[in-house]
mmCIF file of C-alpha atoms in Angstrom:
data_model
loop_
_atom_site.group_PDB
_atom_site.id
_atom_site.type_symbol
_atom_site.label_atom_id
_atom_site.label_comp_id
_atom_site.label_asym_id
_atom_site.label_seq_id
_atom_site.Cartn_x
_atom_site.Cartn_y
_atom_site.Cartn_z
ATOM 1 C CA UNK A 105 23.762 -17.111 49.173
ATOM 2 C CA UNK A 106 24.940 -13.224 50.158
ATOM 3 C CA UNK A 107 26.629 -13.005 46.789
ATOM 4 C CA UNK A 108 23.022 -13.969 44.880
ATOM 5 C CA UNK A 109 21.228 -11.702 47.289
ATOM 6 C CA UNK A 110 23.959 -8.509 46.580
ATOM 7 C CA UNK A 111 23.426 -9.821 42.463
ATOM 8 C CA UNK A 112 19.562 -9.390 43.038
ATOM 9 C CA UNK A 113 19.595 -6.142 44.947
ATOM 10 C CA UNK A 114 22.321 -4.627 42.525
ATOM 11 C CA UNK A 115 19.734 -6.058 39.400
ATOM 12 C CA UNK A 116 16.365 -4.762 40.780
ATOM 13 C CA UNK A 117 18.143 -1.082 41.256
ATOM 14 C CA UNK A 118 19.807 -0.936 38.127
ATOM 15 C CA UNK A 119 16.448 -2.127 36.044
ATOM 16 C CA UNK A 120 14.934 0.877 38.289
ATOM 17 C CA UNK A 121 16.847 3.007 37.315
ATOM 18 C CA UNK A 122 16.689 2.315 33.576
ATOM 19 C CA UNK A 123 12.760 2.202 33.927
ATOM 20 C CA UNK A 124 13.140 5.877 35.579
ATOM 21 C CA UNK A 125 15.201 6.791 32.992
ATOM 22 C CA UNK A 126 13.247 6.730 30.206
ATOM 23 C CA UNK A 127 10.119 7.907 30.368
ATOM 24 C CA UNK A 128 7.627 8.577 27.392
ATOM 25 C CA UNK A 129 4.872 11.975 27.441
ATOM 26 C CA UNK A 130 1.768 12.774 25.818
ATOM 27 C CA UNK A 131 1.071 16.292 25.106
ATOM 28 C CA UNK A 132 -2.461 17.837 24.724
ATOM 29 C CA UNK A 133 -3.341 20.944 23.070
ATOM 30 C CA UNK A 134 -6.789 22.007 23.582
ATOM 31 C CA UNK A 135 -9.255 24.508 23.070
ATOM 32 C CA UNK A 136 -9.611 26.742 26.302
ATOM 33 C CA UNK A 137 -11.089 29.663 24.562
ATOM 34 C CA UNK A 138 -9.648 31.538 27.593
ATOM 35 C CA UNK A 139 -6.363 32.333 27.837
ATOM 36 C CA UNK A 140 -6.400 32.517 31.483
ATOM 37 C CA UNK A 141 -7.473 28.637 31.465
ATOM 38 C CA UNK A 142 -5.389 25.586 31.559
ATOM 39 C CA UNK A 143 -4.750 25.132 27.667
ATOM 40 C CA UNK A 144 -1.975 22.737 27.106
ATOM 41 C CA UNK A 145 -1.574 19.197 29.438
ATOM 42 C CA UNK A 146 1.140 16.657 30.125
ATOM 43 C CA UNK A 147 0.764 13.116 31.537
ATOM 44 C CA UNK A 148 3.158 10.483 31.838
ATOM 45 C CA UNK A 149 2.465 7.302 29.358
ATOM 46 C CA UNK A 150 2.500 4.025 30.221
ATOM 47 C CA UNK A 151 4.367 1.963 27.194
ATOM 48 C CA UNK A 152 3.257 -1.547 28.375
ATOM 49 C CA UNK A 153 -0.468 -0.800 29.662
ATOM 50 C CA UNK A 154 -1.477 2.350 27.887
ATOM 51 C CA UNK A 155 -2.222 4.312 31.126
ATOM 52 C CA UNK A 156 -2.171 7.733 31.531
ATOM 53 C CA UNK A 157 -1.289 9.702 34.566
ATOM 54 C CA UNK A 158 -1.557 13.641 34.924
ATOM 55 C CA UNK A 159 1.837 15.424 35.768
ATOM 56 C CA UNK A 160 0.666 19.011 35.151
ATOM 57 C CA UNK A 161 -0.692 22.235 32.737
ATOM 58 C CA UNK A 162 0.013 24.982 31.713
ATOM 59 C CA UNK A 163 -2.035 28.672 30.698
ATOM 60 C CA UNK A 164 -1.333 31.425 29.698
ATOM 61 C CA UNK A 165 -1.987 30.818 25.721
ATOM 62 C CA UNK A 166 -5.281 31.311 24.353
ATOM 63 C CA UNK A 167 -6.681 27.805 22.126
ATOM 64 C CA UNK A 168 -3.288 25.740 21.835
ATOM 65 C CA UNK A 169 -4.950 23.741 19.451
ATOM 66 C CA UNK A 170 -2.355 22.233 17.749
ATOM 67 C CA UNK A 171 1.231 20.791 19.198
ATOM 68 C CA UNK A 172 4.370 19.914 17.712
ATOM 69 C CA UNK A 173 7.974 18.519 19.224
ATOM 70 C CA UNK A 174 11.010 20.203 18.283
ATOM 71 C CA UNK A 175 13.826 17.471 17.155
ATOM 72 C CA UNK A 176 15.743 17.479 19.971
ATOM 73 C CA UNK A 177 12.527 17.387 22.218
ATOM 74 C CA UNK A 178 13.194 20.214 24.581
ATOM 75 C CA UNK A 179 10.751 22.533 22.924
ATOM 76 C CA UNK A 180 6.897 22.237 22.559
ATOM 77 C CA UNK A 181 5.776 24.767 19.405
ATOM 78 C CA UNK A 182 2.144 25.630 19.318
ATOM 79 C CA UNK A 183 -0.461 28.062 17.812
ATOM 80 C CA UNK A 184 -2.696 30.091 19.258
ATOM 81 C CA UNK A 185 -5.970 29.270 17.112
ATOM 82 C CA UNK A 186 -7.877 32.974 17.206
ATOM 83 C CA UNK A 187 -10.162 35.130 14.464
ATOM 84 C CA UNK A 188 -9.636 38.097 16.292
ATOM 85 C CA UNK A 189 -7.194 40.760 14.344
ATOM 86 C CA UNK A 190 -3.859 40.141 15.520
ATOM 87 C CA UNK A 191 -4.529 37.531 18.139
ATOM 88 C CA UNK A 192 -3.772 34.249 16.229
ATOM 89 C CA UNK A 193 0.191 33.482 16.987
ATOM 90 C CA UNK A 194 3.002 31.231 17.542
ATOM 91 C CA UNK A 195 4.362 29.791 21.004
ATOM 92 C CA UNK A 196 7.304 28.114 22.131
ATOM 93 C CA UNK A 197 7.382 26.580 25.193
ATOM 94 C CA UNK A 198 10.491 24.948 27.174
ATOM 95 C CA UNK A 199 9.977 21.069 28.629
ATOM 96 C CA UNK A 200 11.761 19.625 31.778
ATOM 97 C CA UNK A 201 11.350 16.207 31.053
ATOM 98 C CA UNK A 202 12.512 15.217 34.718
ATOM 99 C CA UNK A 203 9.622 17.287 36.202
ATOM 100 C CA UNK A 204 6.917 17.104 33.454
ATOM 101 C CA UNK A 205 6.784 20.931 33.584
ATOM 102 C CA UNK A 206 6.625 23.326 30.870
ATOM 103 C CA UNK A 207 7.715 27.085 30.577
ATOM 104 C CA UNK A 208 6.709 29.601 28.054
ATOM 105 C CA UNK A 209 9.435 30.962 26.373
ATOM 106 C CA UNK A 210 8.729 33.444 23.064
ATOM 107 C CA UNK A 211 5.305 34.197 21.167
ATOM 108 C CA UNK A 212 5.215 35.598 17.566
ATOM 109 C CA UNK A 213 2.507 37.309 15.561
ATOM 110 C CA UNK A 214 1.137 34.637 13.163
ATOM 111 C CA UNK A 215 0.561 36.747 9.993
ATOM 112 C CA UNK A 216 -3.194 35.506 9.765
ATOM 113 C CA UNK A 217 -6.346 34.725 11.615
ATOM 114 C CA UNK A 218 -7.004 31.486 13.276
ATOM 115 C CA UNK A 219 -3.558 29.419 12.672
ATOM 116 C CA UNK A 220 -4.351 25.961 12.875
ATOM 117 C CA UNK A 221 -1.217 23.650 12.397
ATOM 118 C CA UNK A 222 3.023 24.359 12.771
ATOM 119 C CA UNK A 223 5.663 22.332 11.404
ATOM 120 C CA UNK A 224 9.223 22.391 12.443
ATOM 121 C CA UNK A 225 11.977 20.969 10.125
ATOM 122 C CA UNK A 226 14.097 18.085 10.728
ATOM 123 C CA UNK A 227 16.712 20.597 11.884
ATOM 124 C CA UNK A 228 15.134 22.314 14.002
ATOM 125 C CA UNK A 229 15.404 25.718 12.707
ATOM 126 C CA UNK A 230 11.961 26.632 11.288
ATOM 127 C CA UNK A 231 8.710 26.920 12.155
ATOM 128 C CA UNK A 232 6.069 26.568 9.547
ATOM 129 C CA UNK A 233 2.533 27.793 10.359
ATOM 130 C CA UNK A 234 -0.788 27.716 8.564
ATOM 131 C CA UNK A 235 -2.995 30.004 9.481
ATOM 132 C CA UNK A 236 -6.839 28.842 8.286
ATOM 133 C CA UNK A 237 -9.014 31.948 8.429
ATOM 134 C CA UNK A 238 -6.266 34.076 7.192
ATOM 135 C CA UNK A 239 -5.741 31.838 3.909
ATOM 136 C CA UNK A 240 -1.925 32.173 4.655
ATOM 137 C CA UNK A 241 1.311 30.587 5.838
ATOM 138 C CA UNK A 242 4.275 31.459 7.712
ATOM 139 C CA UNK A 243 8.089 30.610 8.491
ATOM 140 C CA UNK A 244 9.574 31.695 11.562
ATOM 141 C CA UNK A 245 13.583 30.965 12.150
ATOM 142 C CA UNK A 246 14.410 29.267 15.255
ATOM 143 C CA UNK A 247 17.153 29.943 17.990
ATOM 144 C CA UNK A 248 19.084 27.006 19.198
ATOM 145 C CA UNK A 249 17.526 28.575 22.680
ATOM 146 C CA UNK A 250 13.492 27.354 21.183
ATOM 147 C CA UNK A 251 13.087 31.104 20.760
ATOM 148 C CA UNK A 252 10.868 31.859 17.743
ATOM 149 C CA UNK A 253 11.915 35.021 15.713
ATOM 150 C CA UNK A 254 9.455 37.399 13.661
ATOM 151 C CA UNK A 255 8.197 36.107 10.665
ATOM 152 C CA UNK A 256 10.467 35.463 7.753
ATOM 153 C CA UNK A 257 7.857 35.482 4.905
ATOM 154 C CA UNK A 258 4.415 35.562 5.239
ATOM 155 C CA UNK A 259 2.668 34.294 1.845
ATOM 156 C CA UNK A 260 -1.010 34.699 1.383
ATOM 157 C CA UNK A 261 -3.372 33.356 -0.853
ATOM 158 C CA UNK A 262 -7.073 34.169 -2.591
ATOM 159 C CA UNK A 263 -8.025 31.585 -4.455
ATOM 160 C CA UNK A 264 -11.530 29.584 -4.058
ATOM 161 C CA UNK A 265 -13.291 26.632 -5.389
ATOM 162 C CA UNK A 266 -16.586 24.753 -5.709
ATOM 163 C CA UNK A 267 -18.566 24.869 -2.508
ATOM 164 C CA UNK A 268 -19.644 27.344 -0.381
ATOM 165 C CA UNK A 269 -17.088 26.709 2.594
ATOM 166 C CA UNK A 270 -14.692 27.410 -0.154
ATOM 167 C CA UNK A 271 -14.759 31.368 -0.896
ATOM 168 C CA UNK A 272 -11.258 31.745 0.002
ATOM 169 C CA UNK A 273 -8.112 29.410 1.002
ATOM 170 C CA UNK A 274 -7.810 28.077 3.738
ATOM 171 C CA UNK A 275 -4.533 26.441 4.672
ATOM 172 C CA UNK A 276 -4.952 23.717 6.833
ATOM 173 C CA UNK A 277 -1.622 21.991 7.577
ATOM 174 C CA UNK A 278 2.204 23.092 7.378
ATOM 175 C CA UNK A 279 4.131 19.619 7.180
ATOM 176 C CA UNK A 280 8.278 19.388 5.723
ATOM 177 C CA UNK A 281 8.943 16.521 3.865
ATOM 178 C CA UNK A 282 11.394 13.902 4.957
ATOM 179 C CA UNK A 283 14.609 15.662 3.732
ATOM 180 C CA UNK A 284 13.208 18.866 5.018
ATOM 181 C CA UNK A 285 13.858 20.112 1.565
ATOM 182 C CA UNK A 286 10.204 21.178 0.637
ATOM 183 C CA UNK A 287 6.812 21.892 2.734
ATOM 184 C CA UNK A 288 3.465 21.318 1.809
ATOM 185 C CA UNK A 289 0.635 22.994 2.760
ATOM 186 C CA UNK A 290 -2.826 21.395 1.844
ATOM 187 C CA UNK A 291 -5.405 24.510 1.190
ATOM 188 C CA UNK A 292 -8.862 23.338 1.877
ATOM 189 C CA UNK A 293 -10.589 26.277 0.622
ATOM 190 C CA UNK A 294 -8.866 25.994 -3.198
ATOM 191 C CA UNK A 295 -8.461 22.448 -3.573
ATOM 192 C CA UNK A 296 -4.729 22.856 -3.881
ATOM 193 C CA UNK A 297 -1.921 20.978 -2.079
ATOM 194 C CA UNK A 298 1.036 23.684 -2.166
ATOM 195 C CA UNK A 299 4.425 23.087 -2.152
ATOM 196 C CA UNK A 300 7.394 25.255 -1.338
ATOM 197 C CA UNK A 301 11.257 24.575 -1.489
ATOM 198 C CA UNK A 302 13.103 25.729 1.497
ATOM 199 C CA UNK A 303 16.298 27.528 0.792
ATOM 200 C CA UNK A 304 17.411 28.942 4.066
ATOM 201 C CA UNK A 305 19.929 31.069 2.611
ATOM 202 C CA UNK A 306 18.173 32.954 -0.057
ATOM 203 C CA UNK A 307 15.102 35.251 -0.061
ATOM 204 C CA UNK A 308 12.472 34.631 0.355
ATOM 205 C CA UNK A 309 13.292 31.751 2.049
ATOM 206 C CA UNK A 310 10.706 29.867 0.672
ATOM 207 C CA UNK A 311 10.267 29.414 -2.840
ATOM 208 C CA UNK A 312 7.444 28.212 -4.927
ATOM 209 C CA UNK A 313 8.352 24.587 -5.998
ATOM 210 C CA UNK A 314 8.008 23.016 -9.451
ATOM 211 C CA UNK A 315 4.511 22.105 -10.273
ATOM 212 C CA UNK A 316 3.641 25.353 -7.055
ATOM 213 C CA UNK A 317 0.340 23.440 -6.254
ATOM 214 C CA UNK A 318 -1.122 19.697 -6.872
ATOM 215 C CA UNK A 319 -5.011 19.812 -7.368
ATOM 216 C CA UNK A 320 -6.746 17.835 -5.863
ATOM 217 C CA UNK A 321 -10.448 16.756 -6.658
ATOM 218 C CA UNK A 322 -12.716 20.083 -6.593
ATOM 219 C CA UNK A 323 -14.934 19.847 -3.384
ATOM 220 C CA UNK A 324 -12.655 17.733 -1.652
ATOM 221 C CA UNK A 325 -11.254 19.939 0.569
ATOM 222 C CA UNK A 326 -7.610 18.318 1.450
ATOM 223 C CA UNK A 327 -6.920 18.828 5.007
ATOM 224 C CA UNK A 328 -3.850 16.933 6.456
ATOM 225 C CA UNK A 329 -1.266 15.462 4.633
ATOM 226 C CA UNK A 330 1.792 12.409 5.670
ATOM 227 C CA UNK A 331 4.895 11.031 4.036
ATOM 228 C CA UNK A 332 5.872 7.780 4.408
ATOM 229 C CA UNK A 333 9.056 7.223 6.817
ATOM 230 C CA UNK A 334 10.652 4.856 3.992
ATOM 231 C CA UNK A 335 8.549 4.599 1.132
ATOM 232 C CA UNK A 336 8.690 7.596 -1.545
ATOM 233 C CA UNK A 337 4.822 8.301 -1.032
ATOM 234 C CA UNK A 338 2.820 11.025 0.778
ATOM 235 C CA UNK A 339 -1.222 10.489 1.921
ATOM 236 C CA UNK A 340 -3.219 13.235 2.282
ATOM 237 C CA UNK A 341 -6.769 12.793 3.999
ATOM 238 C CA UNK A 342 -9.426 15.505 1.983
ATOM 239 C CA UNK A 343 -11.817 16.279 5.066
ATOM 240 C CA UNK A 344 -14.998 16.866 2.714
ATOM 241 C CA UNK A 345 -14.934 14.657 0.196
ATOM 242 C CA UNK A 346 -13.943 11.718 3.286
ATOM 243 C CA UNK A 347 -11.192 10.418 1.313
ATOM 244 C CA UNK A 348 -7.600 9.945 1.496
ATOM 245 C CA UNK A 349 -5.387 10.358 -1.685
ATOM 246 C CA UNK A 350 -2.173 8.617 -1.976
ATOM 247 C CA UNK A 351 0.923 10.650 -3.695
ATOM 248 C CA UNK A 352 3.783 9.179 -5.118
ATOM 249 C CA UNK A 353 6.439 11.762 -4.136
ATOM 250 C CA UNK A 354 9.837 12.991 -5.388
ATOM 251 C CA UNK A 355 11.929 16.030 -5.404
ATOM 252 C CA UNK A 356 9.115 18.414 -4.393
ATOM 253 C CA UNK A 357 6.561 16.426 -6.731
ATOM 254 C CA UNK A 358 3.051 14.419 -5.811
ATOM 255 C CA UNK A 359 1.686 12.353 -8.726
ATOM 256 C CA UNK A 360 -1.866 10.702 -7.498
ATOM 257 C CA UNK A 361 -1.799 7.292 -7.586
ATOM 258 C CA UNK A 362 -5.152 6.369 -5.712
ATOM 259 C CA UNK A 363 -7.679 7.544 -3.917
ATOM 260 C CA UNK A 364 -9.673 5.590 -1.054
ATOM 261 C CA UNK A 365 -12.562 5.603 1.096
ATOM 262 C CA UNK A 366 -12.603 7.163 4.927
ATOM 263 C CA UNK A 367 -16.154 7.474 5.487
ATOM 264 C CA UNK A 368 -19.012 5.279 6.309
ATOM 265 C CA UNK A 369 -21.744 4.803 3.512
ATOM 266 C CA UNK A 370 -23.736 7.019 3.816
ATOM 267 C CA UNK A 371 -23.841 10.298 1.632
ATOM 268 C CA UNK A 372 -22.790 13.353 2.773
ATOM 269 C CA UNK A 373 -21.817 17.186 1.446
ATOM 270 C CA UNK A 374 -19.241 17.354 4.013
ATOM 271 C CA UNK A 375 -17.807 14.135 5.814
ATOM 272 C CA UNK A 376 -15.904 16.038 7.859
ATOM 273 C CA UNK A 377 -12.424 14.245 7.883
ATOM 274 C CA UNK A 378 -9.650 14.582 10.276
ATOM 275 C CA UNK A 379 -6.112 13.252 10.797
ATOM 276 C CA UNK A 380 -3.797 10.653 9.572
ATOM 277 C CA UNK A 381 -1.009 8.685 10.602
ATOM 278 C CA UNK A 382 1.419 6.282 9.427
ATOM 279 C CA UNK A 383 2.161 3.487 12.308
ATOM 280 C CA UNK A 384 5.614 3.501 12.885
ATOM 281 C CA UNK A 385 6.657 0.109 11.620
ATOM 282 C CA UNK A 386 5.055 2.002 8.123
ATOM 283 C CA UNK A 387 2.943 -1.374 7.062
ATOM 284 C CA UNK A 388 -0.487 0.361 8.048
ATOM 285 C CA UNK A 389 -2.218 3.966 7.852
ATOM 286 C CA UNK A 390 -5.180 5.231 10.298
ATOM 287 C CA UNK A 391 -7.322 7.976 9.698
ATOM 288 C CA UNK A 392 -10.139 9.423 11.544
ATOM 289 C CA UNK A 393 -13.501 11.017 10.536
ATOM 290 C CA UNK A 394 -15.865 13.060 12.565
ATOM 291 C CA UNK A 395 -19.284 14.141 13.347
ATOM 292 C CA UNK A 396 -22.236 11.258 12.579
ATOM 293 C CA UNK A 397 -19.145 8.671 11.834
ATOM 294 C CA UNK A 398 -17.079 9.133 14.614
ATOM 295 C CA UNK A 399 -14.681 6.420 13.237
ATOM 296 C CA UNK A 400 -11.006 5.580 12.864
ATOM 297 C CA UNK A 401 -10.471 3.972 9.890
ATOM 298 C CA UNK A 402 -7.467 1.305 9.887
ATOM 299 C CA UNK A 403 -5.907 0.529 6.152
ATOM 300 C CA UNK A 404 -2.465 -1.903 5.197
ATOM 301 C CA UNK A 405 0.203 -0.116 2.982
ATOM 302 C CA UNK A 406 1.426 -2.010 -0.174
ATOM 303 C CA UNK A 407 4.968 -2.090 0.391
ATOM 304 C CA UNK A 408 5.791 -2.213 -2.997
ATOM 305 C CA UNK A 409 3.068 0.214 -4.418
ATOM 306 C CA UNK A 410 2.371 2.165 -1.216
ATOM 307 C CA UNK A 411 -1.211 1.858 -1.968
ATOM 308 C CA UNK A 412 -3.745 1.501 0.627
ATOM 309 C CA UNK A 413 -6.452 -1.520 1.471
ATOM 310 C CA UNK A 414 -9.001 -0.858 4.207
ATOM 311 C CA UNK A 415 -8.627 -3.607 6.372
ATOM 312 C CA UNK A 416 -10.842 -2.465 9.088
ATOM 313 C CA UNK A 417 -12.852 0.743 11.285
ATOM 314 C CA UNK A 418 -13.199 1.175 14.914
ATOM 315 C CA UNK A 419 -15.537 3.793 16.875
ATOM 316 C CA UNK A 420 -13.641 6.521 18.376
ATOM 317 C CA UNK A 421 -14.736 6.204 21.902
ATOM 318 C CA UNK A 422 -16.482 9.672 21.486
ATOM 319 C CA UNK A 423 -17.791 12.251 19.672
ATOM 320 C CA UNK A 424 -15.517 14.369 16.627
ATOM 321 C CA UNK A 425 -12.007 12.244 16.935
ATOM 322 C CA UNK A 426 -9.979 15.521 15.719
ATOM 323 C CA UNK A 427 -6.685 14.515 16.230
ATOM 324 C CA UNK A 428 -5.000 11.380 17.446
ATOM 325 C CA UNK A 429 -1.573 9.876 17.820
ATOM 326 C CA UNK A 430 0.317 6.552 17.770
ATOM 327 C CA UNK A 431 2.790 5.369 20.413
ATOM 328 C CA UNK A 432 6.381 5.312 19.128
ATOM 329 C CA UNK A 433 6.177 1.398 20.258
ATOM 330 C CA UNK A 434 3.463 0.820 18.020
ATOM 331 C CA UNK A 435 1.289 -0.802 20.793
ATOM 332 C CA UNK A 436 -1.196 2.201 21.431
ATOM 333 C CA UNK A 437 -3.638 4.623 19.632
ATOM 334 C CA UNK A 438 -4.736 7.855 21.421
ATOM 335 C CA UNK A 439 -7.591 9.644 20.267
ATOM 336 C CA UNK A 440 -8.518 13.311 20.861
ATOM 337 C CA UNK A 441 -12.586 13.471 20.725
ATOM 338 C CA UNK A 442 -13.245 17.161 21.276
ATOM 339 C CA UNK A 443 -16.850 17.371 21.574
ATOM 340 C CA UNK A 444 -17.238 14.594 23.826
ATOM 341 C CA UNK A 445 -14.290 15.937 25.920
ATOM 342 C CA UNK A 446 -12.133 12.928 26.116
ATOM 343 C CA UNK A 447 -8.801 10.676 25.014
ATOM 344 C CA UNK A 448 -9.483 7.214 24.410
ATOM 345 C CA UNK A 449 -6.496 4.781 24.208
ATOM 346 C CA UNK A 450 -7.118 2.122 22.037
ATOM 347 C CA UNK A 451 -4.608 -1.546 21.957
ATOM 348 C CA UNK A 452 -3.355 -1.846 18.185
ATOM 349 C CA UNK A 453 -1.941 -5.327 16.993
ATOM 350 C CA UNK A 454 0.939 -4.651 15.210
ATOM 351 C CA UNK A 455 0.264 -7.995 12.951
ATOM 352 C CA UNK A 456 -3.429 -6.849 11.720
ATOM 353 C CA UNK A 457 -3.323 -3.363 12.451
ATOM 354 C CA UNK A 458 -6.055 -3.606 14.024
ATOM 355 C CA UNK A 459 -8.007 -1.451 17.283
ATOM 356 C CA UNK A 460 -9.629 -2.712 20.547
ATOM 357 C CA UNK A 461 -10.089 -0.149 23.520
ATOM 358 C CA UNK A 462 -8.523 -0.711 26.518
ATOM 359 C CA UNK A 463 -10.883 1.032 28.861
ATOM 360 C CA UNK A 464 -8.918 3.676 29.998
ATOM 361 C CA UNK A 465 -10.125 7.227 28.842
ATOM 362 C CA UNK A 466 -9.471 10.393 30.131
ATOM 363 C CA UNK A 467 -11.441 13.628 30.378
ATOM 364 C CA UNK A 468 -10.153 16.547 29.768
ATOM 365 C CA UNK A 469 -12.159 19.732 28.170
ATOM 366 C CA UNK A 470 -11.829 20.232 24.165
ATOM 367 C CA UNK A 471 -8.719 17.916 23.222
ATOM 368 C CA UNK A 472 -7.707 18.939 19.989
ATOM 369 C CA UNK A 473 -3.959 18.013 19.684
ATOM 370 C CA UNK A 474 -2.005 15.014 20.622
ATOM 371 C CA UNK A 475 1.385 14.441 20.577
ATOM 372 C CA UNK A 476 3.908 11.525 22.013
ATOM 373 C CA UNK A 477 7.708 11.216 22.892
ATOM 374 C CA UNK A 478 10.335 9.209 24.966
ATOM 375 C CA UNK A 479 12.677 10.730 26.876
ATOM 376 C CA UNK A 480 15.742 9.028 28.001
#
């Protein structure tokens, strides 16, 4: 009977410890719009339930609206969304995953007005920026210390297209391809995805790739863009036209292969389309779309094909679902309404792919950024 007892005590403190040992974070970038203000949350993330709990925040950094994880997970990257002249920048901050806490660490110059996404390659050893206003982008090197250097290259751009909220580029997203080889960077204002090779040890360090740009359909405005984890294809969600293209990919290339729905039916100028995500098991693709939809549309991904069937649409719990995030389990789908001030966590069966909230929300002013990560 004693031994059983010692067997159970020595059990229930080593499962502890295991469950204490790994614990997975969400990270919030918002818009404070005052430096001074909290701008960038953690909470702790509850795998089985979908619960959040807040562990702390951090000022000092003016609009952190969008976040992104160095490799190794000991760095947060962010930029520092601003139209004033020489405001807009980059920020590295430094994560103690035992406390929750974060620590700013280095801030660099953007090279253009209102940055609005970064990108760090699979090595961790750049930092890719797209700056909106400023029609630009940027690469920053990267110290194994999370320090970000002065620019490296800043490239700008003047091109326009069809519509009047495209005068000028405006580069909307900085993401590196799976092999970190290349980086795209869709340009809402010219209807261009562009795509550089990065060659670390030449200059400039990036270089134009072969086609430079893919065009996409004038007026459509291509906003985000995700490659597939194990299928050669890339999906790119064009927030005015409300659709999402789908890009057979290779060596630097997209070739269209579809194009799909992500709006509701009614008929619109601008539908205003947000993010996009691949679920981790890579069999089904969410995007969102905001103001009168409000909607996260749910789609399965031919395996064979990689082409895209809408399969179903949820509500987002709120108003203007900018940015969301799936769980690295698969079980959970957190939304970042901005307008309505709140993160919605939605249940997500990994069979259908489909949504069903789970009641818990939390507010929290002008969520803008999400992003999610275990640490052991």
């Amino acid at each position: 009977m004693a031994r059983k007892l010692l067997i159970l005590v020595i059990s229930t403190i080593f499962s502890s410890f295991i469950a204490n040992a790994q614990q997975y974070y969400l990270f919030v970038g918002s818009y404070n719009r005052d430096k001074a203000k909290e701008g960038v949350y953690v909470f702790r993330f509850n795998e089985k339930t979908g619960a959040l709990e807040r562990v702390s925040a951090l000022a000092g950094i003016l609009n952190p609206s969008f976040l992104t994880i160095s490799p190794g997970g000991q760095y947060i990257y962010t930029c520092s969304e601003a139209q004033t002249p020489n405001v807009g920048g980059v920020t590295s901050l430094a994560f103690d995953s035992t406390r929750g806490v974060l620590t700013l660490l280095s801030r660099q110059d953007s090279g253009g007005d209102n940055p609005a996404y970064v990108g760090v390659d699979p090595q961790g050893k750049w930092l890719i920026c797209a700056n909106y206003s400023g029609g630009s982008l940027g690469i920053f090197p990267l110290g194994a210390n999370g320090l970000i250097a002065p620019a490296a290259q800043i490239i700008p751009f003047k091109d326009s297209s069809v519509t009047n909220r495209q005068t000028s580029s405006h580069i909307h997203a900085a993401v590196f391809a799976p092999d970190g080889k290349y980086a795209f960077f869709p340009d809402l204002g010219a209807d261009k995805i562009r795509a550089y090779q990065l060659k670390p040890n030449a200059s400039p360090v990036l270089q134009p790739a072969t086609p430079a740009y893919t065009a996409t359909i004038p007026g459509s405005g291509p906003r985000h863009i995700v490659f597939h984890h194990r299928l050669p294809y890339a999906y790119c969600i064009e927030e005015m036209g409300g659709m999402v293209s789908v890009y057979r990919y290779r060596d630097g290339k997209l070739d269209r292969v579809q194009r799909v729905s992500a709006h509701l039916d009614d008929k619109a100028e601008d539908y205003n389309a947000a993010d996009i995500h691949i679920s981790p098991d890579g069999l089904f693709l969410y995007a969102s779309t905001r103001e009168s939809a409000n909607t996260i549309f749910i789609y399965r991904v031919n395996q064979q094909t990689g082409q895209l069937k809408q399969v179903g649409k949820i509500p987002s719990g709120g108003v203007h679902p900018r940015n969301f995030a799936i769980d690295p389990t698969g079980n959970f789908v957190l939304v970042a309404n901005q307008r309505s001030n709140n993160i919605v966590v939605f249940k997500r069966d990994q069979q259908t792919g489909l949504l069903t909230a789970t009641g818990t929300t939390v507010s929290l002013p002008n969520p803008s950024s999400l992003q999610l990560r275990l640490y052991h």
